[in-house]
PDB file of C-alpha atoms in Angstrom:
ATOM      1  CA  MET A 242     -70.664  25.214  56.868  1.00 65.00           C
ATOM      2  CA  ALA A 243     -72.324  22.843  54.185  1.00 67.00           C
ATOM      3  CA  VAL A 244     -75.564  24.751  53.654  1.00 70.00           C
ATOM      4  CA  LEU A 245     -74.050  28.293  53.743  1.00 74.00           C
ATOM      5  CA  VAL A 246     -72.006  26.673  50.745  1.00 73.00           C
ATOM      6  CA  ALA A 247     -75.025  25.474  49.237  1.00 76.00           C
ATOM      7  CA  LEU A 248     -76.910  29.066  50.010  1.00 80.00           C
ATOM      8  CA  GLY A 249     -73.780  30.230  48.141  1.00 80.00           C
ATOM      9  CA  ALA A 250     -75.308  28.686  45.286  1.00 82.00           C
ATOM     10  CA  PHE A 251     -78.708  29.521  45.769  1.00 85.00           C
ATOM     11  CA  LEU A 252     -77.585  33.151  44.509  1.00 86.00           C
ATOM     12  CA  MET A 253     -75.562  31.976  41.982  1.00 82.00           C
ATOM     13  CA  THR A 254     -77.829  29.611  39.970  1.00 87.00           C
ATOM     14  CA  LEU A 255     -80.114  32.823  40.348  1.00 89.00           C
ATOM     15  CA  ALA A 256     -77.757  35.609  39.324  1.00 86.00           C
ATOM     16  CA  GLY A 257     -77.406  32.648  35.895  1.00 82.00           C
ATOM     17  CA  GLY A 258     -81.077  32.923  35.498  1.00 86.00           C
ATOM     18  CA  TRP A 259     -80.919  36.427  35.379  1.00 86.00           C
ATOM     19  CA  THR A 260     -78.759  37.428  33.682  1.00 82.00           C
ATOM     20  CA  ALA A 261     -80.222  34.759  30.748  1.00 78.00           C
ATOM     21  CA  GLN A 262     -83.806  36.787  31.329  1.00 78.00           C
ATOM     22  CA  ARG A 263     -82.130  40.502  30.652  1.00 78.00           C
ATOM     23  CA  VAL A 264     -80.170  39.393  27.789  1.00 70.00           C
ATOM     24  CA  THR A 265     -83.324  37.792  25.290  1.00 61.00           C
ATOM     25  CA  ASP A 266     -82.749  40.990  22.380  1.00 62.00           C
ATOM     26  CA  ARG A 267     -79.605  38.923  21.916  1.00 73.00           C
ATOM     27  CA  ARG A 268     -80.965  34.843  22.092  1.00 69.00           C
ATOM     28  CA  HIS A 269     -78.396  33.717  19.629  1.00 77.00           C
ATOM     29  CA  LEU A 270     -76.000  34.893  21.320  1.00 80.00           C
ATOM     30  CA  VAL A 271     -77.815  33.520  25.034  1.00 75.00           C
ATOM     31  CA  LEU A 272     -78.159  30.440  23.175  1.00 76.00           C
ATOM     32  CA  GLY A 273     -74.656  30.143  21.683  1.00 84.00           C
ATOM     33  CA  LEU A 274     -73.278  30.691  25.006  1.00 82.00           C
ATOM     34  CA  ALA A 275     -75.744  28.093  26.486  1.00 78.00           C
ATOM     35  CA  GLY A 276     -74.504  25.209  23.738  1.00 83.00           C
ATOM     36  CA  GLY A 277     -70.788  26.046  24.967  1.00 87.00           C
ATOM     37  CA  LEU A 278     -71.769  25.799  28.680  1.00 82.00           C
ATOM     38  CA  MET A 279     -72.684  22.922  28.523  1.00 80.00           C
ATOM     39  CA  LEU A 280     -70.234  21.405  26.206  1.00 87.00           C
ATOM     40  CA  GLY A 281     -67.622  22.491  28.787  1.00 85.00           C
ATOM     41  CA  VAL A 282     -69.318  20.949  31.491  1.00 80.00           C
ATOM     42  CA  VAL A 283     -70.351  17.464  30.039  1.00 85.00           C
ATOM     43  CA  GLY A 284     -66.647  17.409  28.566  1.00 88.00           C
ATOM     44  CA  LEU A 285     -64.685  18.751  30.970  1.00 86.00           C
ATOM     45  CA  ASP A 286     -66.518  18.312  34.429  1.00 80.00           C
ATOM     46  CA  LEU A 287     -69.609  15.319  34.575  1.00 79.00           C
ATOM     47  CA  LEU A 288     -67.550  12.841  32.358  1.00 87.00           C
ATOM     48  CA  PRO A 289     -64.449  13.000  34.015  1.00 88.00           C
ATOM     49  CA  GLU A 290     -66.108  12.628  37.292  1.00 82.00           C
ATOM     50  CA  ALA A 291     -68.338   9.722  36.718  1.00 84.00           C
ATOM     51  CA  LEU A 292     -65.211   7.747  35.443  1.00 88.00           C
ATOM     52  CA  HIS A 293     -63.332   8.351  38.409  1.00 86.00           C
ATOM     53  CA  ALA A 294     -66.781   7.868  40.574  1.00 82.00           C
ATOM     54  CA  ALA A 295     -68.065   4.414  38.223  1.00 81.00           C
ATOM     55  CA  ASP A 296     -64.610   2.690  37.323  1.00 79.00           C
ATOM     56  CA  ARG A 297     -66.143  -0.814  36.445  1.00 86.00           C
ATOM     57  CA  GLU A 298     -66.584  -1.462  32.886  1.00 88.00           C
ATOM     58  CA  ILE A 299     -68.896  -3.937  30.892  1.00 90.00           C
ATOM     59  CA  PHE A 300     -67.878  -5.290  27.767  1.00 90.00           C
ATOM     60  CA  GLY A 301     -64.275  -3.520  28.188  1.00 89.00           C
ATOM     61  CA  VAL A 302     -66.142  -0.386  27.941  1.00 92.00           C
ATOM     62  CA  PRO A 303     -66.720   1.689  31.474  1.00 92.00           C
ATOM     63  CA  ALA A 304     -70.001   1.978  32.623  1.00 92.00           C
ATOM     64  CA  ALA A 305     -70.333   5.386  32.747  1.00 90.00           C
ATOM     65  CA  LEU A 306     -69.333   6.058  29.096  1.00 94.00           C
ATOM     66  CA  LEU A 307     -72.372   3.345  28.607  1.00 95.00           C
ATOM     67  CA  LEU A 308     -74.820   4.829  30.317  1.00 93.00           C
ATOM     68  CA  PHE A 309     -73.703   8.328  28.998  1.00 94.00           C
ATOM     69  CA  VAL A 310     -74.380   7.310  24.995  1.00 95.00           C
ATOM     70  CA  ALA A 311     -77.818   5.699  27.274  1.00 95.00           C
ATOM     71  CA  GLY A 312     -78.689   9.546  28.070  1.00 89.00           C
ATOM     72  CA  PHE A 313     -77.793  10.525  24.072  1.00 93.00           C
ATOM     73  CA  LEU A 314     -79.726   8.103  23.211  1.00 94.00           C
ATOM     74  CA  LEU A 315     -82.742   8.665  26.215  1.00 88.00           C
ATOM     75  CA  ALA A 316     -82.818  12.103  25.541  1.00 80.00           C
ATOM     76  CA  HIS A 317     -83.145  11.654  21.824  1.00 86.00           C
ATOM     77  CA  LEU A 318     -86.396   9.319  22.220  1.00 87.00           C
ATOM     78  CA  VAL A 319     -88.385  11.148  24.452  1.00 75.00           C
ATOM     79  CA  GLU A 320     -87.874  14.753  22.080  1.00 72.00           C
ATOM     80  CA  ARG A 321     -89.227  12.396  19.165  1.00 78.00           C
ATOM     81  CA  THR A 322     -91.291  11.168  21.049  1.00 76.00           C
ATOM     82  CA  LEU A 323     -93.076  14.006  22.128  1.00 63.00           C
ATOM     83  CA  ALA A 324     -92.006  15.745  18.790  1.00 64.00           C
ATOM     84  CA  ALA A 325     -94.582  12.854  17.246  1.00 65.00           C
ATOM     85  CA  ARG A 326     -97.114  13.246  19.535  1.00 62.00           C
ATOM     86  CA  GLN A 327     -97.914  16.843  19.092  1.00 57.00           C
ATOM     87  CA  ALA A 328     -97.834  16.227  14.977  1.00 57.00           C
ATOM     88  CA  ALA A 329    -100.280  13.690  15.378  1.00 57.00           C
ATOM     89  CA  HIS A 330    -102.206  16.265  17.207  1.00 52.00           C
ATOM     90  CA  GLY A 331    -102.050  18.952  14.260  1.00 52.00           C
ATOM     91  CA  GLY A 332     -99.043  21.309  15.783  1.00 50.00           C
ATOM     92  CA  ALA A 333     -95.903  21.886  12.994  1.00 47.00           C
ATOM     93  CA  GLU A 334     -93.299  20.323  14.331  1.00 45.00           C
ATOM     94  CA  HIS A 335     -90.420  22.430  12.294  1.00 44.00           C
ATOM     95  CA  GLN A 336     -92.718  25.161  13.740  1.00 48.00           C
ATOM     96  CA  HIS A 337     -93.429  24.936  17.462  1.00 54.00           C
ATOM     97  CA  ARG A 338     -91.304  22.361  20.297  1.00 65.00           C
ATOM     98  CA  ALA A 339     -92.487  19.849  22.891  1.00 72.00           C
ATOM     99  CA  PRO A 340     -92.888  21.989  26.071  1.00 82.00           C
ATOM    100  CA  GLU A 341     -92.639  18.754  27.930  1.00 79.00           C
ATOM    101  CA  VAL A 342     -89.473  18.427  26.644  1.00 78.00           C
ATOM    102  CA  GLY A 343     -88.080  21.736  28.343  1.00 80.00           C
ATOM    103  CA  LEU A 344     -89.599  21.218  31.175  1.00 86.00           C
ATOM    104  CA  THR A 345     -88.133  17.816  31.674  1.00 83.00           C
ATOM    105  CA  ALA A 346     -85.004  18.916  31.269  1.00 80.00           C
ATOM    106  CA  ALA A 347     -84.976  21.770  33.589  1.00 84.00           C
ATOM    107  CA  ALA A 348     -86.091  18.681  36.307  1.00 86.00           C
ATOM    108  CA  ALA A 349     -82.702  17.095  35.330  1.00 81.00           C
ATOM    109  CA  MET A 350     -80.842  20.543  35.815  1.00 81.00           C
ATOM    110  CA  VAL A 351     -82.980  20.535  38.763  1.00 87.00           C
ATOM    111  CA  GLY A 352     -82.122  16.937  39.891  1.00 83.00           C
ATOM    112  CA  HIS A 353     -78.323  17.486  38.734  1.00 75.00           C
ATOM    113  CA  SER A 354     -78.192  20.975  41.406  1.00 82.00           C
ATOM    114  CA  ALA A 355     -79.617  18.568  44.149  1.00 85.00           C
ATOM    115  CA  MET A 356     -76.921  15.676  43.935  1.00 77.00           C
ATOM    116  CA  ASP A 357     -74.549  19.435  43.619  1.00 75.00           C
ATOM    117  CA  GLY A 358     -76.082  20.049  47.551  1.00 80.00           C
ATOM    118  CA  VAL A 359     -74.823  16.227  47.938  1.00 78.00           C
ATOM    119  CA  ALA A 360     -71.464  16.735  47.069  1.00 70.00           C
ATOM    120  CA  ILE A 361     -70.872  19.610  49.213  1.00 73.00           C
ATOM    121  CA  GLY A 362     -72.525  18.047  52.119  1.00 74.00           C
ATOM    122  CA  ALA A 363     -70.750  14.495  51.838  1.00 66.00           C
ATOM    123  CA  ALA A 364     -67.399  16.306  51.010  1.00 59.00           C
ATOM    124  CA  PHE A 365     -67.202  18.469  55.029  1.00 69.00           C
ATOM    125  CA  GLN A 366     -67.894  15.470  56.449  1.00 62.00           C
ATOM    126  CA  VAL A 367     -64.915  13.580  54.898  1.00 52.00           C
ATOM    127  CA  GLY A 368     -62.944  17.236  55.781  1.00 56.00           C
ATOM    128  CA  GLY A 369     -63.029  21.099  55.975  1.00 56.00           C
ATOM    129  CA  GLY A 370     -60.217  21.229  52.667  1.00 53.00           C
ATOM    130  CA  MET A 371     -62.352  19.031  50.490  1.00 49.00           C
ATOM    131  CA  GLY A 372     -65.361  20.804  51.791  1.00 55.00           C
ATOM    132  CA  ALA A 373     -63.685  23.715  50.547  1.00 60.00           C
ATOM    133  CA  SER A 374     -62.710  23.083  47.113  1.00 54.00           C
ATOM    134  CA  VAL A 375     -66.207  21.080  45.912  1.00 58.00           C
ATOM    135  CA  ALA A 376     -68.009  23.840  46.793  1.00 66.00           C
ATOM    136  CA  LEU A 377     -65.910  25.957  45.216  1.00 60.00           C
ATOM    137  CA  ALA A 378     -66.342  23.510  42.217  1.00 59.00           C
ATOM    138  CA  VAL A 379     -69.549  23.806  42.720  1.00 67.00           C
ATOM    139  CA  ILE A 380     -70.382  27.245  43.246  1.00 71.00           C
ATOM    140  CA  ALA A 381     -68.600  28.647  40.046  1.00 62.00           C
ATOM    141  CA  HIS A 382     -70.858  26.399  37.578  1.00 64.00           C
ATOM    142  CA  ASP A 383     -74.449  27.173  39.179  1.00 77.00           C
ATOM    143  CA  PHE A 384     -73.752  30.232  37.985  1.00 77.00           C
ATOM    144  CA  ALA A 385     -74.363  28.013  34.306  1.00 74.00           C
ATOM    145  CA  ASP A 386     -76.699  26.040  35.660  1.00 79.00           C
ATOM    146  CA  GLY A 387     -79.010  28.910  36.121  1.00 86.00           C
ATOM    147  CA  PHE A 388     -78.177  29.936  32.693  1.00 83.00           C
ATOM    148  CA  ASN A 389     -79.381  26.870  31.377  1.00 80.00           C
ATOM    149  CA  THR A 390     -81.849  26.401  32.879  1.00 87.00           C
ATOM    150  CA  PHE A 391     -84.103  29.337  31.944  1.00 89.00           C
ATOM    151  CA  THR A 392     -82.648  28.810  28.374  1.00 83.00           C
ATOM    152  CA  ILE A 393     -83.883  25.135  28.180  1.00 83.00           C
ATOM    153  CA  THR A 394     -87.070  25.914  29.598  1.00 87.00           C
ATOM    154  CA  SER A 395     -87.709  28.784  27.355  1.00 85.00           C
ATOM    155  CA  LEU A 396     -86.431  27.224  24.157  1.00 79.00           C
ATOM    156  CA  TYR A 397     -89.577  25.019  24.397  1.00 79.00           C
ATOM    157  CA  GLY A 398     -91.558  27.035  24.637  1.00 80.00           C
ATOM    158  CA  ASN A 399     -92.600  27.541  28.061  1.00 85.00           C
ATOM    159  CA  ALA A 400     -94.459  30.490  30.117  1.00 85.00           C
ATOM    160  CA  ARG A 401     -91.620  32.715  31.432  1.00 86.00           C
ATOM    161  CA  ARG A 402     -93.416  31.899  34.623  1.00 89.00           C
ATOM    162  CA  ARG A 403     -92.940  28.161  33.897  1.00 90.00           C
ATOM    163  CA  ALA A 404     -89.046  29.863  33.223  1.00 89.00           C
ATOM    164  CA  VAL A 405     -88.892  30.940  36.878  1.00 92.00           C
ATOM    165  CA  GLY A 406     -90.238  28.389  38.690  1.00 92.00           C
ATOM    166  CA  MET A 407     -87.729  25.592  37.052  1.00 91.00           C
ATOM    167  CA  LEU A 408     -85.162  28.191  37.675  1.00 92.00           C
ATOM    168  CA  VAL A 409     -86.027  28.910  41.543  1.00 93.00           C
ATOM    169  CA  ALA A 410     -86.495  24.968  41.966  1.00 92.00           C
ATOM    170  CA  ASP A 411     -82.450  24.655  40.591  1.00 90.00           C
ATOM    171  CA  ALA A 412     -81.849  26.933  43.032  1.00 89.00           C
ATOM    172  CA  CYS A 413     -83.569  25.583  45.976  1.00 91.00           C
ATOM    173  CA  ALA A 414     -82.313  22.350  45.078  1.00 89.00           C
ATOM    174  CA  PRO A 415     -78.383  22.204  46.010  1.00 85.00           C
ATOM    175  CA  LEU A 416     -79.571  23.617  49.619  1.00 86.00           C
ATOM    176  CA  VAL A 417     -81.909  20.269  49.590  1.00 88.00           C
ATOM    177  CA  GLY A 418     -79.360  18.085  48.969  1.00 84.00           C
ATOM    178  CA  ALA A 419     -76.788  19.495  51.030  1.00 82.00           C
ATOM    179  CA  LEU A 420     -79.302  19.128  54.340  1.00 84.00           C
ATOM    180  CA  SER A 421     -80.380  15.844  53.263  1.00 83.00           C
ATOM    181  CA  THR A 422     -76.621  14.236  53.497  1.00 77.00           C
ATOM    182  CA  VAL A 423     -77.888  14.746  57.407  1.00 76.00           C
ATOM    183  CA  PHE A 424     -79.654  11.467  56.629  1.00 78.00           C
ATOM    184  CA  PHE A 425     -77.814   9.206  53.963  1.00 72.00           C
ATOM    185  CA  HIS A 426     -75.112   9.192  51.553  1.00 70.00           C
ATOM    186  CA  ILE A 427     -75.006   8.167  48.092  1.00 69.00           C
ATOM    187  CA  PRO A 428     -72.712   5.266  46.889  1.00 77.00           C
ATOM    188  CA  GLU A 429     -69.816   6.834  44.742  1.00 77.00           C
ATOM    189  CA  PRO A 430     -70.623   3.995  41.884  1.00 83.00           C
ATOM    190  CA  VAL A 431     -73.846   5.178  42.086  1.00 80.00           C
ATOM    191  CA  LEU A 432     -73.340   8.874  41.716  1.00 75.00           C
ATOM    192  CA  GLY A 433     -70.870   8.579  38.618  1.00 81.00           C
ATOM    193  CA  GLY A 434     -73.170   6.789  37.069  1.00 84.00           C
ATOM    194  CA  TYR A 435     -76.229   9.896  37.675  1.00 78.00           C
ATOM    195  CA  LEU A 436     -73.191  11.714  36.304  1.00 78.00           C
ATOM    196  CA  GLY A 437     -72.604   9.983  32.821  1.00 85.00           C
ATOM    197  CA  LEU A 438     -76.571   9.393  32.110  1.00 85.00           C
ATOM    198  CA  PHE A 439     -76.786  13.206  32.771  1.00 79.00           C
ATOM    199  CA  GLY A 440     -73.842  14.331  30.605  1.00 84.00           C
ATOM    200  CA  GLY A 441     -75.320  12.563  27.900  1.00 88.00           C
ATOM    201  CA  VAL A 442     -78.850  14.215  28.154  1.00 81.00           C
ATOM    202  CA  LEU A 443     -77.499  17.122  27.848  1.00 78.00           C
ATOM    203  CA  LEU A 444     -75.119  16.725  24.954  1.00 87.00           C
ATOM    204  CA  TYR A 445     -78.123  15.541  23.084  1.00 87.00           C
ATOM    205  CA  LEU A 446     -79.595  19.130  23.934  1.00 78.00           C
ATOM    206  CA  ALA A 447     -76.354  21.341  23.187  1.00 81.00           C
ATOM    207  CA  ALA A 448     -75.170  19.531  19.753  1.00 86.00           C
ATOM    208  CA  ALA A 449     -79.035  18.850  18.799  1.00 81.00           C
ATOM    209  CA  GLU A 450     -81.392  21.139  19.604  1.00 73.00           C
ATOM    210  CA  ILE A 451     -79.627  24.195  21.174  1.00 75.00           C
ATOM    211  CA  LEU A 452     -76.222  25.098  19.545  1.00 82.00           C
ATOM    212  CA  PRO A 453     -79.011  24.650  15.971  1.00 82.00           C
ATOM    213  CA  GLU A 454     -81.038  26.725  17.222  1.00 74.00           C
ATOM    214  CA  ALA A 455     -78.579  29.582  17.645  1.00 76.00           C
ATOM    215  CA  HIS A 456     -76.879  29.679  14.075  1.00 77.00           C
ATOM    216  CA  HIS A 457     -80.661  28.903  12.458  1.00 73.00           C
ATOM    217  CA  GLU A 458     -81.412  32.905  12.134  1.00 61.00           C
ATOM    218  CA  HIS A 459     -77.900  34.052  12.999  1.00 64.00           C
ATOM    219  CA  PRO A 460     -75.226  32.224  11.817  1.00 63.00           C
ATOM    220  CA  ALA A 461     -72.791  34.607  12.867  1.00 74.00           C
ATOM    221  CA  ARG A 462     -69.066  34.588  14.244  1.00 84.00           C
ATOM    222  CA  SER A 463     -70.251  36.129  17.495  1.00 86.00           C
ATOM    223  CA  THR A 464     -72.513  33.449  18.289  1.00 87.00           C
ATOM    224  CA  LEU A 465     -69.261  30.937  17.569  1.00 89.00           C
ATOM    225  CA  LEU A 466     -67.061  32.748  19.381  1.00 92.00           C
ATOM    226  CA  CYS A 467     -69.849  32.983  22.678  1.00 88.00           C
ATOM    227  CA  THR A 468     -70.184  29.400  22.346  1.00 90.00           C
ATOM    228  CA  VAL A 469     -65.920  28.780  22.192  1.00 93.00           C
ATOM    229  CA  ALA A 470     -66.482  31.492  25.379  1.00 92.00           C
ATOM    230  CA  GLY A 471     -68.867  28.669  27.122  1.00 86.00           C
ATOM    231  CA  ALA A 472     -66.639  26.626  27.057  1.00 89.00           C
ATOM    232  CA  ALA A 473     -63.806  27.871  27.550  1.00 92.00           C
ATOM    233  CA  PHE A 474     -65.281  29.529  31.144  1.00 86.00           C
ATOM    234  CA  ILE A 475     -66.381  26.130  32.004  1.00 81.00           C
ATOM    235  CA  TRP A 476     -62.649  24.766  31.611  1.00 87.00           C
ATOM    236  CA  LEU A 477     -61.428  27.904  33.687  1.00 86.00           C
ATOM    237  CA  VAL A 478     -63.418  26.489  36.443  1.00 77.00           C
ATOM    238  CA  VAL A 479     -62.524  23.586  36.576  1.00 77.00           C
ATOM    239  CA  GLY A 480     -58.553  24.270  36.245  1.00 82.00           C
ATOM    240  CA  VAL A 481     -59.742  27.097  39.102  1.00 77.00           C
ATOM    241  CA  SER A 482     -61.206  24.277  41.109  1.00 66.00           C
ATOM    242  CA  GLY A 483     -58.669  21.695  40.719  1.00 65.00           C
ATOM    243  CA  GLY A 484     -60.903  19.515  38.757  1.00 53.00           C
TER     244      GLY A 484
END
């Protein structure tokens, strides 16, 4: 059952990536929507789950929040380092983004999708009701994952074939994750820490890269509405799936 559900996540991820490809003539709207989806995923899905799973505190601050900040700073450090290296080799930093950043971010999305598959498998080991709840949440937001994976890879100047390759990897990841639960189980505190770290990375990409790019050439009200709609969609998904 877990593998069948993961197959549904596979198809939903591909659907999200296909949608991102088909609306390239409205790139600013795509980026605005992607930024809203990522903001919603971080604030309404990843962080609450991370705080619940990793309930340990360090000097009065939840460990998940410390890792969230660390993820944000890590993404900033990687992006600045690669941009500086590119500028040193004659690239114009303000015109050309480092493709490695897009590939790294997409790889993180693939890792997150694999963890979604692990969550599906673990939930079905607990019981059918828990498995169905987790499956609904994963399948619903995997559309956003596919959409964001293709968008992020393309945004940083990677060729279309690379973006499609990362999309396919992201779609396959839940299947691999679900199958892996036959052999091992990830401790809940470790999972919570990972979600916090990943949330910080996603927030950096949304706030520092995707949304500014969306409004750079088209500061239109429609772009802002797409961002709000993306966040509202994740809110709806979280509400329907019971958090």
